[in-house]
Coordinates of C-alpha atoms in Angstrom, one line a residue:
Chain J
M40 CA 2.4 15.3 -12.3
S41 CA 1.7 11.8 -11.1
A42 CA 3.4 11.3 -7.8
L43 CA 3.0 7.5 -7.3
P44 CA 2.9 4.4 -9.6
G45 CA -0.7 4.4 -10.5
A46 CA -2.0 7.4 -9.9
P47 CA -4.4 8.2 -12.7
D48 CA -2.6 11.0 -14.7
R49 CA -4.0 12.0 -17.6
T50 CA -0.9 12.7 -19.8
A51 CA 0.5 9.0 -18.8
V52 CA -2.9 7.5 -19.7
R53 CA -3.5 9.1 -23.0
G54 CA -0.1 7.8 -24.1
G55 CA 3.3 9.2 -24.5
P56 CA 5.3 9.9 -27.8
R57 CA 4.3 7.6 -30.4
P58 CA 7.0 5.9 -32.3
P59 CA 7.0 7.2 -35.8
A60 CA 8.0 3.9 -37.0
A61 CA 4.6 2.4 -35.7
R62 CA 2.6 4.5 -38.3
R63 CA 4.5 3.4 -41.1
K64 CA 4.2 -0.6 -40.1
R65 CA 2.0 -2.7 -41.9
W66 CA -0.4 -4.7 -39.9
T67 CA 0.9 -8.0 -40.7
F68 CA -0.4 -11.4 -39.3
D69 CA 2.8 -11.5 -37.1
R70 CA 1.8 -7.9 -35.5
V71 CA -1.7 -8.8 -35.3
S72 CA -1.3 -12.1 -33.6
L73 CA 0.9 -10.4 -31.2
V74 CA -1.5 -7.6 -30.1
V75 CA -4.3 -9.8 -29.8
V76 CA -2.6 -12.4 -27.2
F77 CA -1.0 -9.7 -25.5
L78 CA -3.9 -8.0 -24.9
G79 CA -6.6 -10.5 -25.1
V80 CA -5.6 -13.0 -22.6
P81 CA -4.4 -10.4 -19.6
L82 CA -7.6 -8.3 -20.4
A83 CA -9.9 -11.4 -20.1
L84 CA -8.7 -12.2 -16.7
Y85 CA -8.8 -8.7 -15.7
L86 CA -12.3 -8.3 -17.4
V87 CA -13.9 -11.6 -15.2
F88 CA -12.0 -11.3 -12.2
V89 CA -12.2 -7.3 -11.5
L90 CA -14.3 -5.2 -13.8
Y91 CA -17.1 -7.6 -14.4
P92 CA -17.6 -8.1 -10.3
F93 CA -17.7 -4.1 -9.9
T94 CA -20.3 -3.8 -12.4
Q95 CA -22.1 -6.9 -10.8
A96 CA -22.1 -5.4 -7.4
A97 CA -24.0 -2.5 -8.6
W98 CA -26.6 -4.7 -9.7
Y99 CA -26.8 -6.9 -6.7
S100 CA -27.2 -3.7 -4.6
L101 CA -30.6 -3.4 -6.4
T102 CA -31.8 -7.0 -5.3
S103 CA -32.6 -8.7 -2.1
W104 CA -30.2 -11.6 -2.7
S105 CA -29.3 -13.8 0.2
G106 CA -26.8 -16.0 -2.1
F107 CA -28.8 -19.0 -1.5
T108 CA -31.5 -18.5 -4.5
A109 CA -31.1 -19.1 -8.0
T110 CA -32.4 -15.8 -9.1
Q111 CA -31.9 -12.5 -7.4
E112 CA -34.9 -10.7 -6.7
F113 CA -35.0 -6.9 -7.9
I114 CA -36.4 -4.5 -5.4
G115 CA -35.0 -1.2 -6.7
L116 CA -33.6 1.3 -4.0
E117 CA -34.7 -0.5 -1.1
N118 CA -31.5 -1.6 0.3
Y119 CA -30.3 2.1 0.0
R120 CA -33.5 3.1 1.8
R121 CA -32.7 0.6 4.7
L122 CA -29.2 1.9 5.0
L123 CA -30.3 5.2 5.7
S124 CA -32.3 4.3 8.7
D125 CA -29.8 1.6 9.9
G126 CA -28.1 3.4 12.9
L127 CA -25.4 1.0 13.1
F128 CA -24.2 1.5 9.4
L129 CA -24.6 5.1 9.8
K130 CA -22.4 4.8 12.7
A131 CA -19.6 3.0 10.7
V132 CA -20.1 5.9 8.1
G133 CA -19.4 8.4 10.8
N134 CA -16.2 6.5 11.8
S135 CA -14.8 6.0 8.5
L136 CA -15.4 9.3 7.6
S137 CA -13.5 10.5 10.9
L138 CA -10.5 8.3 9.5
L139 CA -10.6 10.2 6.2
V140 CA -10.3 13.5 7.9
V141 CA -7.6 12.8 10.4
V142 CA -5.3 10.0 9.0
P143 CA -4.5 11.6 5.7
A144 CA -3.7 15.1 7.3
V145 CA -1.7 14.0 10.2
T146 CA 0.4 11.5 8.1
L147 CA 0.9 14.2 5.5
V148 CA 2.1 16.7 7.8
L149 CA 4.6 14.3 9.8
S150 CA 5.9 12.9 6.6
F151 CA 6.6 16.0 5.0
A152 CA 8.1 17.7 8.2
L153 CA 10.3 14.6 8.3
A154 CA 11.3 14.7 4.5
C155 CA 12.0 18.7 5.1
L156 CA 14.5 17.7 7.9
L157 CA 16.4 15.2 5.9
T158 CA 16.7 17.4 3.0
F159 CA 17.3 21.0 4.4
G160 CA 17.5 20.4 8.3
G161 CA 21.4 20.2 8.0
S162 CA 23.7 23.0 8.9
S163 CA 23.7 25.2 5.8
T164 CA 26.8 26.8 5.3
G165 CA 28.0 26.5 1.6
A166 CA 25.1 24.8 -0.1
V167 CA 22.1 23.8 1.2
R168 CA 22.0 20.3 2.3
G169 CA 20.5 17.6 3.9
L170 CA 21.5 15.5 7.1
A171 CA 24.4 13.3 7.3
G172 CA 22.9 9.5 7.7
S173 CA 19.8 10.5 6.3
S174 CA 19.7 7.0 4.4
F175 CA 19.9 5.5 7.6
Y176 CA 16.5 7.1 8.6
R177 CA 15.2 6.4 5.2
V178 CA 15.6 2.5 5.5
V179 CA 14.3 2.7 9.0
S180 CA 11.1 5.0 8.6
F181 CA 10.2 2.8 5.3
F182 CA 10.2 -0.3 6.9
P183 CA 6.8 -0.6 8.4
Y184 CA 5.4 -0.1 5.1
V185 CA 6.5 -3.4 3.9
V186 CA 5.6 -5.4 7.0
P187 CA 2.3 -6.9 6.4
A188 CA -0.5 -4.6 7.7
I189 CA -2.3 -7.5 9.7
V190 CA 1.0 -8.1 11.6
V191 CA 1.3 -4.5 12.4
G192 CA -2.1 -4.7 13.8
I193 CA -1.5 -8.1 15.8
I194 CA 1.8 -6.3 17.2
F195 CA 0.0 -3.2 18.1
G196 CA -2.8 -5.3 19.7
R197 CA -0.3 -6.6 22.0
V198 CA 1.6 -3.0 22.3
Y199 CA -1.8 -1.7 23.8
D200 CA -2.4 -4.6 26.2
P201 CA -3.5 -3.1 29.3
S202 CA -1.2 -4.8 31.7
A203 CA 1.5 -6.4 29.6
G204 CA 1.8 -4.0 26.8
L205 CA 4.7 -2.0 25.6
F206 CA 2.7 1.3 25.8
N207 CA 1.6 1.2 29.0
G208 CA 5.0 -0.1 30.2
V209 CA 6.7 2.9 28.7
L210 CA 3.9 5.4 30.5
T211 CA 4.4 4.2 33.6
G212 CA 8.0 4.1 33.2
V213 CA 8.4 7.7 32.7
G214 CA 6.0 8.2 35.6
L215 CA 2.8 8.5 34.2
D216 CA 1.2 6.2 36.9
R217 CA -2.6 6.6 36.0
F218 CA -2.0 4.7 32.6
R219 CA -1.2 1.3 34.5
D220 CA -3.7 -1.1 33.2
F221 CA -5.4 1.4 31.0
A222 CA -7.2 -0.3 28.1
W223 CA -6.4 1.9 24.9
L224 CA -8.5 -0.1 22.7
G225 CA -11.2 -0.8 25.3
E226 CA -12.5 2.7 25.9
P227 CA -14.9 4.5 23.9
S228 CA -13.1 8.0 24.2
T229 CA -9.4 6.6 23.2
A230 CA -10.1 3.4 20.7
M231 CA -10.4 5.4 17.6
W232 CA -7.1 7.6 18.3
A233 CA -5.3 4.5 19.3
V234 CA -6.2 3.0 15.8
I235 CA -5.5 6.3 14.1
V236 CA -2.0 6.5 15.6
V237 CA -1.1 2.7 14.3
I238 CA -2.3 3.4 10.7
V239 CA -0.2 6.9 10.7
W240 CA 2.7 5.1 12.1
A241 CA 2.6 2.7 9.4
F242 CA 2.4 5.2 6.5
V243 CA 4.7 7.9 7.4
G244 CA 7.8 6.4 6.4
F245 CA 6.5 5.6 2.7
Y246 CA 5.5 9.2 2.2
M247 CA 8.7 10.5 3.9
V248 CA 10.7 8.4 1.3
L249 CA 8.4 9.8 -1.4
F250 CA 8.6 13.6 -0.3
V251 CA 12.4 13.4 0.1
A252 CA 12.6 12.2 -3.6
S253 CA 10.3 15.0 -4.8
I254 CA 12.0 17.7 -2.7
R255 CA 15.5 16.7 -4.2
A256 CA 14.0 17.3 -7.6
I257 CA 13.5 20.9 -7.0
P258 CA 16.4 22.9 -8.4
A259 CA 19.1 23.6 -5.5
E260 CA 19.3 27.0 -6.9
I261 CA 15.7 27.9 -5.2
F262 CA 16.8 26.8 -1.9
E263 CA 19.9 28.7 -2.3
A264 CA 18.2 32.0 -3.3
A265 CA 15.5 31.5 -0.4
R266 CA 18.3 31.3 2.2
I267 CA 20.2 34.5 0.5
D268 CA 17.0 36.4 0.8
G269 CA 16.8 35.5 4.6
A270 CA 14.0 32.9 4.7
G271 CA 14.2 30.5 7.7
R272 CA 13.8 26.8 7.4
F273 CA 10.1 27.0 8.4
R274 CA 9.3 29.6 5.5
T275 CA 11.6 27.5 3.2
A276 CA 9.3 24.5 3.9
V277 CA 6.3 26.2 3.7
F278 CA 6.8 28.6 0.8
I279 CA 9.4 26.6 -1.4
A280 CA 9.3 22.7 -0.7
A281 CA 5.5 22.5 -0.3
P282 CA 4.4 24.3 -3.5
G283 CA 7.3 22.7 -5.3
I284 CA 5.8 19.2 -4.5
A285 CA 2.3 20.2 -4.8
G286 CA 1.7 17.4 -7.1
S287 CA 3.0 14.6 -5.1
L288 CA 1.2 15.9 -1.9
R289 CA -2.2 15.8 -4.0
T290 CA -1.4 12.1 -5.1
A291 CA -0.2 11.1 -1.6
Y292 CA -3.2 12.6 -0.1
V293 CA -5.6 10.8 -2.6
Y294 CA -4.0 7.5 -1.7
L295 CA -4.0 7.9 2.0
G296 CA -7.6 9.1 1.9
I297 CA -8.7 5.6 -0.3
F298 CA -7.0 3.7 2.2
A299 CA -8.3 5.6 5.4
L300 CA -11.9 4.8 4.1
D301 CA -10.8 1.1 3.7
A302 CA -8.6 0.4 6.9
F303 CA -10.2 -3.3 7.3
V304 CA -6.9 -4.8 7.8
F305 CA -5.7 -3.0 10.8
L306 CA -9.1 -3.0 12.7
A307 CA -9.6 -6.9 11.7
A308 CA -6.6 -7.0 13.9
M309 CA -7.0 -4.7 16.7
N310 CA -10.8 -4.6 17.0
P311 CA -12.5 -7.3 14.8
D312 CA -15.9 -6.8 16.6
G313 CA -16.4 -3.0 16.2
G314 CA -14.6 -1.9 19.4
P315 CA -16.2 -0.5 22.4
G316 CA -19.6 0.5 21.9
N317 CA -19.3 0.3 18.2
S318 CA -16.7 3.3 18.4
T319 CA -14.2 1.6 16.1
L320 CA -16.7 0.2 13.4
V321 CA -16.0 1.4 9.9
I322 CA -17.8 0.6 6.8
T323 CA -15.4 -2.3 5.5
Q324 CA -16.2 -4.2 8.4
Q325 CA -19.6 -3.8 8.0
I326 CA -19.6 -5.0 4.4
F327 CA -17.7 -8.1 5.4
S328 CA -20.0 -9.3 8.2
T329 CA -23.1 -8.1 6.4
A330 CA -22.0 -10.3 3.4
F331 CA -20.1 -13.1 5.0
T332 CA -21.5 -13.6 8.3
Q333 CA -25.4 -12.7 7.9
G334 CA -25.3 -13.8 4.0
R335 CA -27.4 -10.5 3.0
F336 CA -25.0 -10.3 0.1
G337 CA -27.7 -7.4 -1.9
L338 CA -27.3 -5.2 1.4
A339 CA -23.4 -5.8 1.4
C340 CA -23.2 -4.6 -2.0
A341 CA -25.2 -1.5 -1.4
M342 CA -22.8 -0.8 1.2
G343 CA -20.2 -1.3 -1.2
V344 CA -21.6 1.3 -3.8
V345 CA -21.7 3.8 -0.8
L346 CA -18.0 3.2 -0.1
A347 CA -17.1 3.7 -3.7
L348 CA -19.3 6.7 -4.0
L349 CA -17.6 8.1 -1.2
T350 CA -14.2 7.5 -2.5
F351 CA -14.9 8.9 -5.8
V352 CA -16.4 12.2 -4.2
F353 CA -13.3 12.3 -2.0
T354 CA -10.8 11.9 -4.7
G355 CA -12.8 14.4 -7.2
L356 CA -12.7 16.9 -4.6
V357 CA -9.1 16.4 -4.0
L358 CA -8.0 16.6 -7.7
G359 CA -10.5 19.3 -8.4
I360 CA -9.2 21.6 -5.8
G361 CA -6.1 20.8 -6.6
Q362 CA -6.4 21.7 -10.1
A363 CA -8.3 25.0 -9.4
L364 CA -5.3 26.0 -7.0
A365 CA -3.0 25.2 -9.9
R366 CA -4.8 27.1 -12.2
R367 CA -5.0 30.3 -10.0
D368 CA -1.3 30.0 -9.4
A369 CA -0.5 30.1 -13.0
K370 CA -2.7 33.1 -13.2
G371 CA -1.0 34.6 -10.5
A372 CA 2.4 33.9 -12.1
R373 CA 1.5 35.6 -15.4
A374 CA 0.1 38.6 -13.6
Chain O
M127 CA 17.1 14.4 -10.9
S128 CA 18.6 17.6 -12.1
A129 CA 22.5 18.0 -12.3
V130 CA 22.4 20.5 -9.5
T131 CA 20.7 18.7 -6.9
R132 CA 23.3 17.5 -4.8
D133 CA 23.5 14.3 -2.8
P134 CA 23.6 15.5 0.7
E135 CA 25.7 12.6 1.9
A136 CA 28.3 13.1 -0.8
A137 CA 28.3 16.9 -0.1
V138 CA 29.0 16.3 3.7
A139 CA 31.6 13.7 2.7
A140 CA 33.4 16.1 0.4
R141 CA 33.7 18.9 3.0
P142 CA 35.5 17.2 6.0
G143 CA 36.0 19.7 9.1
R144 CA 33.9 22.3 7.6
R145 CA 31.6 23.7 10.5
G146 CA 28.9 26.2 10.2
P147 CA 28.5 28.8 13.1
S148 CA 27.2 27.6 16.2
G149 CA 23.6 28.3 15.4
E150 CA 23.6 26.2 12.4
R151 CA 25.1 23.4 14.2
T152 CA 22.3 23.8 16.7
V153 CA 19.6 23.2 14.0
A154 CA 21.3 20.3 12.8
I155 CA 21.3 18.4 16.2
G156 CA 17.7 19.5 16.7
S157 CA 16.9 17.7 13.4
H158 CA 19.0 14.9 14.4
T159 CA 17.1 14.4 17.7
V160 CA 13.8 14.5 16.2
L161 CA 14.7 11.7 13.5
V162 CA 16.3 9.7 16.3
V163 CA 13.3 9.9 18.4
W164 CA 11.2 8.9 15.3
S165 CA 13.4 6.0 14.4
L166 CA 13.1 4.6 18.1
I167 CA 9.3 5.2 17.9
V168 CA 9.5 3.0 14.3
L169 CA 11.9 0.1 15.8
L170 CA 10.9 -0.1 19.4
P171 CA 7.6 -2.2 18.8
F172 CA 9.7 -4.6 16.4
A173 CA 12.4 -5.2 19.0
W174 CA 9.8 -5.6 21.7
T175 CA 8.3 -8.1 19.5
V176 CA 11.3 -10.1 18.8
V177 CA 12.2 -10.2 22.6
S178 CA 8.7 -11.3 23.5
S179 CA 8.9 -14.3 21.1
F180 CA 11.4 -15.8 23.3
K181 CA 9.7 -15.6 26.5
T182 CA 7.0 -17.9 28.1
N183 CA 3.4 -16.6 28.7
Q184 CA 4.1 -16.2 32.4
E185 CA 7.0 -14.3 31.5
I186 CA 5.2 -12.0 29.2
F187 CA 2.5 -11.2 31.7
A188 CA 4.5 -10.9 34.8
S189 CA 7.7 -8.7 33.4
P190 CA 6.9 -7.5 29.9
F191 CA 10.1 -5.5 29.8
S192 CA 12.8 -7.7 31.1
L193 CA 15.0 -10.0 28.9
P194 CA 13.7 -13.5 28.9
R195 CA 15.2 -15.8 31.6
E196 CA 16.2 -18.1 28.8
W197 CA 15.4 -17.7 25.1
R198 CA 12.9 -20.0 24.1
F199 CA 13.3 -21.3 20.6
Q200 CA 10.4 -23.7 21.5
N201 CA 8.1 -20.8 20.7
Y202 CA 9.1 -21.0 17.1
V203 CA 8.7 -24.6 16.7
D204 CA 5.2 -24.3 18.4
A205 CA 4.1 -21.7 16.0
W206 CA 5.7 -23.4 12.9
E207 CA 4.1 -26.7 13.9
T208 CA 1.2 -26.6 16.2
A209 CA -0.1 -23.6 15.0
G210 CA 0.3 -24.4 11.4
I211 CA 2.6 -21.4 10.4
G212 CA 4.9 -23.7 8.6
S213 CA 2.2 -25.0 6.0
Y214 CA 0.7 -21.6 5.8
F215 CA 4.2 -20.1 5.1
F216 CA 4.6 -22.6 2.0
N217 CA 1.2 -21.8 0.7
S218 CA 2.3 -18.0 0.7
V219 CA 5.4 -18.9 -0.9
I220 CA 3.4 -20.9 -3.9
V221 CA 0.5 -18.5 -4.3
V222 CA 2.8 -15.5 -4.3
A223 CA 5.4 -17.0 -6.6
C224 CA 2.9 -17.8 -9.0
A225 CA 1.0 -14.8 -9.0
L226 CA 4.0 -12.7 -9.3
V227 CA 5.2 -14.4 -12.4
L228 CA 1.7 -14.5 -14.0
T229 CA 1.3 -10.6 -13.2
M230 CA 4.5 -9.8 -14.3
L231 CA 4.0 -11.7 -17.6
M232 CA 0.7 -10.1 -18.5
G233 CA 1.5 -6.7 -17.4
A234 CA 4.4 -6.7 -19.6
M235 CA 2.7 -8.0 -22.5
S236 CA 0.0 -5.4 -22.2
A237 CA 2.1 -2.7 -21.3
Y238 CA 4.4 -3.3 -24.3
V239 CA 1.5 -3.2 -26.9
L240 CA -0.2 -0.3 -25.1
A241 CA 2.9 1.6 -25.2
R242 CA 4.4 0.9 -28.6
F243 CA 1.6 0.1 -31.0
D244 CA -0.9 2.6 -32.2
F245 CA -4.5 1.3 -33.0
R246 CA -7.9 2.3 -32.1
G247 CA -9.2 2.1 -28.7
R248 CA -5.8 2.3 -27.4
T249 CA -6.8 5.2 -25.0
V250 CA -10.0 3.6 -24.2
L251 CA -8.3 0.4 -22.9
R252 CA -5.8 2.7 -20.9
Y253 CA -8.5 4.2 -19.2
L254 CA -10.0 0.8 -18.2
I255 CA -7.0 -0.5 -16.9
V256 CA -6.5 2.7 -14.7
A257 CA -9.9 2.5 -13.3
G258 CA -9.1 -0.8 -11.6
L259 CA -6.8 1.4 -9.5
T260 CA -9.2 3.6 -8.3
F261 CA -12.2 1.3 -7.4
P262 CA -12.3 0.0 -3.8
V263 CA -11.6 -3.7 -3.8
F264 CA -14.5 -3.9 -1.3
L265 CA -17.0 -3.1 -3.8
A266 CA -16.0 -6.2 -5.9
V267 CA -15.7 -9.0 -2.9
V268 CA -19.0 -10.3 -2.8
P269 CA -19.4 -10.9 -6.6
L270 CA -16.0 -12.2 -7.0
F271 CA -16.7 -14.8 -4.3
F272 CA -19.6 -15.9 -6.6
I273 CA -17.5 -15.8 -9.7
L274 CA -14.9 -18.0 -8.2
Q275 CA -17.6 -20.3 -6.9
Q276 CA -19.1 -20.8 -10.5
L277 CA -15.8 -21.5 -11.8
G278 CA -15.3 -24.0 -9.3
V279 CA -11.9 -22.5 -7.9
L280 CA -13.2 -21.0 -4.8
N281 CA -11.1 -22.2 -1.8
S282 CA -8.5 -23.3 -3.9
L283 CA -5.0 -22.2 -4.5
P284 CA -5.2 -21.6 -8.4
G285 CA -8.3 -19.4 -7.6
L286 CA -6.3 -17.3 -5.2
I287 CA -3.4 -17.2 -7.7
L288 CA -5.8 -16.1 -10.5
S289 CA -7.4 -13.5 -8.2
Y290 CA -4.0 -12.0 -6.9
A291 CA -2.7 -11.7 -10.6
A292 CA -5.7 -9.8 -11.7
Y293 CA -5.6 -7.4 -8.9
A294 CA -2.2 -6.6 -9.2
Y295 CA -2.4 -6.3 -13.0
P296 CA -3.8 -2.7 -13.3
F297 CA -0.8 -1.3 -11.1
T298 CA 1.9 -3.5 -13.1
V299 CA 0.7 -2.2 -16.5
F300 CA 0.3 1.3 -15.1
F301 CA 4.0 1.1 -13.9
L302 CA 5.6 -0.6 -16.9
L303 CA 3.9 1.5 -19.6
S304 CA 6.5 4.6 -19.2
F305 CA 9.3 2.0 -18.9
F306 CA 8.3 0.8 -22.2
E307 CA 7.6 4.2 -23.7
Q308 CA 11.2 5.3 -22.9
L309 CA 12.9 2.3 -24.6
P310 CA 14.5 3.4 -28.0
G311 CA 12.7 2.4 -31.2
E312 CA 16.0 1.9 -33.2
I313 CA 16.7 -1.3 -31.4
A314 CA 13.4 -2.9 -32.4
E315 CA 13.9 -1.7 -35.8
A316 CA 16.9 -3.2 -36.1
A317 CA 16.0 -6.5 -34.8
S318 CA 13.0 -6.6 -37.4
I319 CA 15.4 -5.7 -40.3
D320 CA 17.5 -8.6 -38.9
G321 CA 14.1 -11.0 -39.4
A322 CA 13.2 -11.2 -35.9
S323 CA 9.5 -11.6 -35.7
E324 CA 7.5 -9.2 -33.6
W325 CA 7.1 -12.1 -30.9
R326 CA 11.1 -12.6 -30.9
T327 CA 11.8 -9.1 -30.8
F328 CA 9.5 -8.6 -27.3
F329 CA 10.9 -11.5 -25.6
Q330 CA 14.7 -11.5 -26.7
V331 CA 15.2 -7.8 -27.1
M332 CA 12.6 -5.5 -25.5
L333 CA 11.8 -7.4 -22.4
P334 CA 15.7 -7.8 -21.2
M335 CA 15.9 -3.9 -22.3
A336 CA 13.0 -3.4 -19.6
G337 CA 15.0 -5.3 -16.8
P338 CA 15.3 -2.5 -14.4
G339 CA 11.5 -1.5 -14.7
M340 CA 10.5 -5.1 -14.4
A341 CA 12.5 -5.4 -11.3
A342 CA 11.5 -2.4 -9.4
V343 CA 7.6 -3.5 -10.2
A344 CA 8.4 -6.9 -9.3
I345 CA 9.7 -5.8 -6.1
L346 CA 6.7 -3.9 -5.2
N347 CA 4.4 -6.5 -6.5
F348 CA 6.1 -9.1 -4.1
V349 CA 5.7 -7.0 -1.2
G350 CA 1.7 -6.4 -1.8
L351 CA 1.1 -9.9 -2.5
W352 CA 2.8 -11.2 0.4
N353 CA 1.0 -8.7 2.7
Q354 CA -2.4 -9.6 1.1
F355 CA -5.3 -10.0 3.4
L356 CA -8.7 -9.5 2.3
L357 CA -8.7 -11.5 -0.8
P358 CA -7.5 -14.8 1.0
V359 CA -10.0 -14.2 3.9
V360 CA -12.9 -13.8 1.4
L361 CA -12.2 -16.5 -1.2
N362 CA -10.1 -19.0 0.9
S363 CA -11.5 -20.2 3.9
D364 CA -10.5 -23.7 3.9
R365 CA -8.1 -24.0 6.8
S366 CA -5.3 -26.5 5.0
N367 CA -5.0 -23.7 2.1
Y368 CA -4.4 -20.5 4.4
V369 CA -1.7 -18.2 3.5
L370 CA 0.7 -16.8 6.0
T371 CA -1.2 -13.5 7.0
Q372 CA -4.7 -15.1 7.3
G373 CA -3.2 -18.1 9.3
L374 CA -1.5 -15.7 11.7
A375 CA -4.7 -13.6 12.2
A376 CA -6.7 -16.9 12.9
F377 CA -4.1 -17.8 15.4
A378 CA -4.2 -14.5 17.1
S379 CA -7.9 -14.3 17.5
Q380 CA -8.3 -18.0 18.8
A381 CA -11.3 -17.8 21.3
G382 CA -10.6 -17.8 25.0
Y383 CA -7.2 -17.1 26.8
D384 CA -5.3 -19.9 25.8
V385 CA -3.3 -18.2 23.2
N386 CA 0.2 -18.9 23.4
F387 CA 1.6 -15.1 23.2
G388 CA 5.2 -16.4 22.7
A389 CA 4.4 -18.5 19.9
L390 CA 2.3 -15.7 18.3
F391 CA 5.1 -13.3 18.5
A392 CA 7.3 -16.0 17.0
G393 CA 4.7 -16.3 14.3
A394 CA 4.6 -12.5 13.5
V395 CA 8.5 -12.5 13.4
M396 CA 8.5 -15.3 11.1
T397 CA 6.0 -13.5 8.8
V398 CA 8.0 -10.4 8.7
V399 CA 11.3 -12.2 7.9
P400 CA 10.7 -12.7 4.2
V401 CA 9.8 -9.4 3.5
L402 CA 12.6 -7.9 5.7
V403 CA 15.2 -9.9 3.7
V404 CA 13.8 -8.8 0.5
Y405 CA 13.4 -5.2 1.7
L406 CA 17.2 -5.0 3.1
V407 CA 18.6 -6.5 0.0
F408 CA 16.7 -4.3 -2.3
Q409 CA 16.1 -1.4 -0.4
R410 CA 17.7 1.1 -2.7
R411 CA 15.9 -0.2 -5.5
L412 CA 12.7 -0.3 -3.8
Q413 CA 12.9 3.4 -2.4
G414 CA 14.3 4.3 -6.1
A415 CA 10.9 2.6 -7.5
V416 CA 8.9 4.7 -5.0
S417 CA 11.0 7.9 -5.9
A418 CA 11.0 7.4 -9.6
G419 CA 7.2 7.0 -9.5
G420 CA 7.3 10.3 -7.7
L421 CA 9.3 12.2 -10.0
K422 CA 7.0 11.2 -13.3

């Protein structure tokens, strides 16, 4: 089932139980006016500001528009052809894809491991139970999620400062002297990893809280049974907890993937100009500069369409593979 | 939650003095160690930021880890006045407050109709609204810029408020749908038998009953809107209208090395404080909202 508010869950979209009263009701003026106003006004705003721009972007991507002409000249797929031979854009796509591969995987593993520690990492005489003080850990871990991402980026820009930063200070403090004055965000080999660490740091707590709630919804008897059968905590995590919250994991994976393909805010704060040798340049930064510094709006929209396609392909893969796995499990259970 | 799932804290409290075998205790100690280390990793950067916000530039570069020689509140004054954080702060308050009221009202109205009225096209509308959640905002920013320009609200707070509200709308509707679906129909029936119009029923009966759901979504929306960065940067390039996140970023990226880092840290602290307060006051409810979403 949907694991986050806003997850496109089919049953939720189709509508839940319909009130039997609704079908017996006559459509009086009172009712019709309420429906028209309650749906009409918000949908008008939503159409103008959200849906219409999306469709317009697809159209602009087929034009050579620079924003200053009254008409947009149609040039077909020329923009897309240009993007295919644009080394800088391809580099940005590569960087975004590496974020897509690494960020969700690391975040999910870490947050799931922490959630397991909280829910069944305590001593287990009697009932399987969590740790004392788990609410303190939850409150602390969740906090980075509510801090504006731009502030997180600015703080870490200072944390990574070669000479006056917290990070090198801690490293030299524990005796790793070779990191004195090491520029984490300024070295092509480490810049992207430094960014990944920050994004993961910002998101782990949120998903940890989510997974704690999902694990607690698994009936306690299942954990009891696993322990009586002699399963250790690692096996319990892998074979009981993980399958038990498969839905949450899948939705979290989709969300993290969509975010990893964006990542604009963090990079705008830490490496606004693409980093050393453009090693941290991502698609969204390219879209922004192509549109709002170079004024090539048609080309920027084509980049936006590429980003949207990547997002859909990724989402489709995750949800599709997830459903296939679920079907296979169901078959296995019946066999 | 199933009735058999025990609240771990309660379970611990209820069994004073029970100790497992030593191996079991080792596991618990190991878990605590990992979690304490993780908590330090989370808290250290924030603590360092707060301490640094009271230092002079020289101190920040000469001794990044010592406590400040004297606690310089001047940094906060500098950030608030010279860097303009004060006026950005009030812009943020205005924009977020208006957008929050607008999006909650519109979201509640739409969710109510989509949850409790049966008409043709209902499913199509639901899908349309969910679609807004899955598209990357970056696809829309260029056309959105020109739409606001044509409407004459580019670089103005009203334009920003409308955009904020429109982009928070799909999430709000989606979240509230299930709350309105769960409300018992008998009360609405009773209201209409008593002669209340549909309008009155919504505003005086149904909306108050959906209070807990509304509160949860409002908190999530507040955090989301307060932290917005892309929309203001694209749609609001007039410096006097900057919101806080945008103003802080501009301050941080000032050309040259004349940035007053102490004031920058102070600005960061002041940006975080409102969300920190909201978070600490409502943290149970906020985590509950996230968890409720997780258990749908």
